[in-house]
C-alpha positions as a LaTeX table, in Angstrom:
\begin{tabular}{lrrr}
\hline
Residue & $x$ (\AA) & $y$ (\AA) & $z$ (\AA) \\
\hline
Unk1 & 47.87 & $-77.94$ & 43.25 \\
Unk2 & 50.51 & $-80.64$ & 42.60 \\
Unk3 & 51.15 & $-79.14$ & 39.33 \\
Unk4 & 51.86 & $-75.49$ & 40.85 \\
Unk5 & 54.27 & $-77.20$ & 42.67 \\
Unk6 & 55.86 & $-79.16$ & 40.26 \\
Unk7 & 55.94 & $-75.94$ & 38.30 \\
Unk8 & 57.50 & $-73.49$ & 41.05 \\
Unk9 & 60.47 & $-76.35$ & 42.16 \\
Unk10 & 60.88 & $-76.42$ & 38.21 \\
Unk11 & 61.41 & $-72.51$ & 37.56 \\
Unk12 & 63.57 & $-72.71$ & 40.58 \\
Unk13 & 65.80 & $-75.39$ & 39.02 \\
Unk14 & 66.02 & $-73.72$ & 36.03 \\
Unk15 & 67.16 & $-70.34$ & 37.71 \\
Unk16 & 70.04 & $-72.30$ & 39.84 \\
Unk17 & 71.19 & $-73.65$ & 36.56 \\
Unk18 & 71.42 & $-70.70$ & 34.88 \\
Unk19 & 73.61 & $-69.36$ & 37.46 \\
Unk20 & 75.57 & $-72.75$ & 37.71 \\
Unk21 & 76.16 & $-72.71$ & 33.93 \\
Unk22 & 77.03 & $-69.16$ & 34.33 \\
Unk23 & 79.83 & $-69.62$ & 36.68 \\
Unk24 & 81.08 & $-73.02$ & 35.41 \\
Unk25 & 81.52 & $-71.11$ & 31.94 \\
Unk26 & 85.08 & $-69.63$ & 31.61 \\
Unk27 & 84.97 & $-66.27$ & 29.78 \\
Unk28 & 87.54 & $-63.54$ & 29.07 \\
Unk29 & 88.30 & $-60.97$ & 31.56 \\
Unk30 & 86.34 & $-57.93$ & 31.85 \\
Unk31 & 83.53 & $-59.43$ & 29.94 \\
Unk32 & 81.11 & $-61.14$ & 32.64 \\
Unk33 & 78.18 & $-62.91$ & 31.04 \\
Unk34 & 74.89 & $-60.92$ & 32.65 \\
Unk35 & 72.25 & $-62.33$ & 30.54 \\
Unk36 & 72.19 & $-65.87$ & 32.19 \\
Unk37 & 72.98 & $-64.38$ & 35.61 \\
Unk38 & 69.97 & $-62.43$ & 35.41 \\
Unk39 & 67.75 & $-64.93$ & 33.67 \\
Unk40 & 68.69 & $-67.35$ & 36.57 \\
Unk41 & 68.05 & $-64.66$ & 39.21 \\
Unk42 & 64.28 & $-64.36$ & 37.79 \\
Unk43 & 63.66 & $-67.74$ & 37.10 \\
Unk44 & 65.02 & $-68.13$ & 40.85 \\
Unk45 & 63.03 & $-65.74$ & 42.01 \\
Unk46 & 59.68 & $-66.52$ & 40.38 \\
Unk47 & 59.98 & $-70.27$ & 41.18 \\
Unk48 & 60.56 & $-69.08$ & 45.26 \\
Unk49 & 57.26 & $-66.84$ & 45.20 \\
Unk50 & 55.18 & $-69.27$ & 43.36 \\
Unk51 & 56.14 & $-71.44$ & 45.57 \\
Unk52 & 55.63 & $-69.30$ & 48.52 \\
Unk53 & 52.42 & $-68.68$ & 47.40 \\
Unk54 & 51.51 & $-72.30$ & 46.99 \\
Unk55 & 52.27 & $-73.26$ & 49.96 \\
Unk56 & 50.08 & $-70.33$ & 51.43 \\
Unk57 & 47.39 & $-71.73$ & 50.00 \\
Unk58 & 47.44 & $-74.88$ & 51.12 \\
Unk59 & 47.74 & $-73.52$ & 54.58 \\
Unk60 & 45.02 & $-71.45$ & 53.78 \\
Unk61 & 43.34 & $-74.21$ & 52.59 \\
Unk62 & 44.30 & $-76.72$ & 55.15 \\
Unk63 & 43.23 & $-74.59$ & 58.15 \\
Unk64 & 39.86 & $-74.00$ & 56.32 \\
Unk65 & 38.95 & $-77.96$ & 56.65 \\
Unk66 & 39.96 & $-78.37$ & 60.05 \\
Unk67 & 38.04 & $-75.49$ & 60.95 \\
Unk68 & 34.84 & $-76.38$ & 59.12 \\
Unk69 & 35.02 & $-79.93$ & 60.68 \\
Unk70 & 35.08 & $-78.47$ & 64.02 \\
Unk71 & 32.35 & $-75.89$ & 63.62 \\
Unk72 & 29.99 & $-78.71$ & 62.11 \\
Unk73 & 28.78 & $-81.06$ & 64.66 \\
Unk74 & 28.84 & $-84.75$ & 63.90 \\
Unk75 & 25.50 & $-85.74$ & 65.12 \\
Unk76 & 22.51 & $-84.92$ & 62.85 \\
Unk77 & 20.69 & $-83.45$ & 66.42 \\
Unk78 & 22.16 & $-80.32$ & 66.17 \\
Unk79 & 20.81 & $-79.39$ & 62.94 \\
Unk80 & 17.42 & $-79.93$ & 62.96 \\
Unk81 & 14.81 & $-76.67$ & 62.26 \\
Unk82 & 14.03 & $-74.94$ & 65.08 \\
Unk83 & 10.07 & $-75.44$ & 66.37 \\
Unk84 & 7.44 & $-73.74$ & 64.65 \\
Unk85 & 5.26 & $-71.13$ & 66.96 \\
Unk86 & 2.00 & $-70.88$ & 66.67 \\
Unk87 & $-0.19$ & $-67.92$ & 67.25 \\
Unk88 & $-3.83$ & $-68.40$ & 68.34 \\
Unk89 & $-4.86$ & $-64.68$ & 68.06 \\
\hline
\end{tabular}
């Protein structure tokens, strides 16, 4: 999961310096560079959801162990079989 998250702050690094490198670059008037404006804006964008959905799952996967350590008991008493019946007839 590290990796993901190395990944997402990466693309989103990469977008903000596209559109730093965009606006740092002096060009003529009337003829605005687009093409790193709007590869910044996707890289941007990309990195934010990834990392939105990273960080979904670790929630998801956070509130997943805390809720399987609660619902399982601690002492071994509480899962033993249940008693066998037995039927004369």
């Amino acid at each position: 999961m590290r990796n993901m998250y190395a990944i997402s702050i990466g693309l989103t690094l990469a977008g903000v310096g596209c559109l730093v490198a965009e606006r740092t670059e002096s060009s003529p008037p009337g003829h605005p560079l687009f093409e790193l404006t709007v590869i910044g804006y996707l890289l941007a964008i990309g990195g934010l959801m990834l990392l939105i959905a990273c960080l979904a799952a670790s929630t998801e996967g956070w509130i997943k162990g805390r809720w399987h350590r609660v619902a399982r008991p601690v002492d071994r008493e509480w899962d033993q079989p249940p008693p066998r019946i037995l039927d004369h007839h």
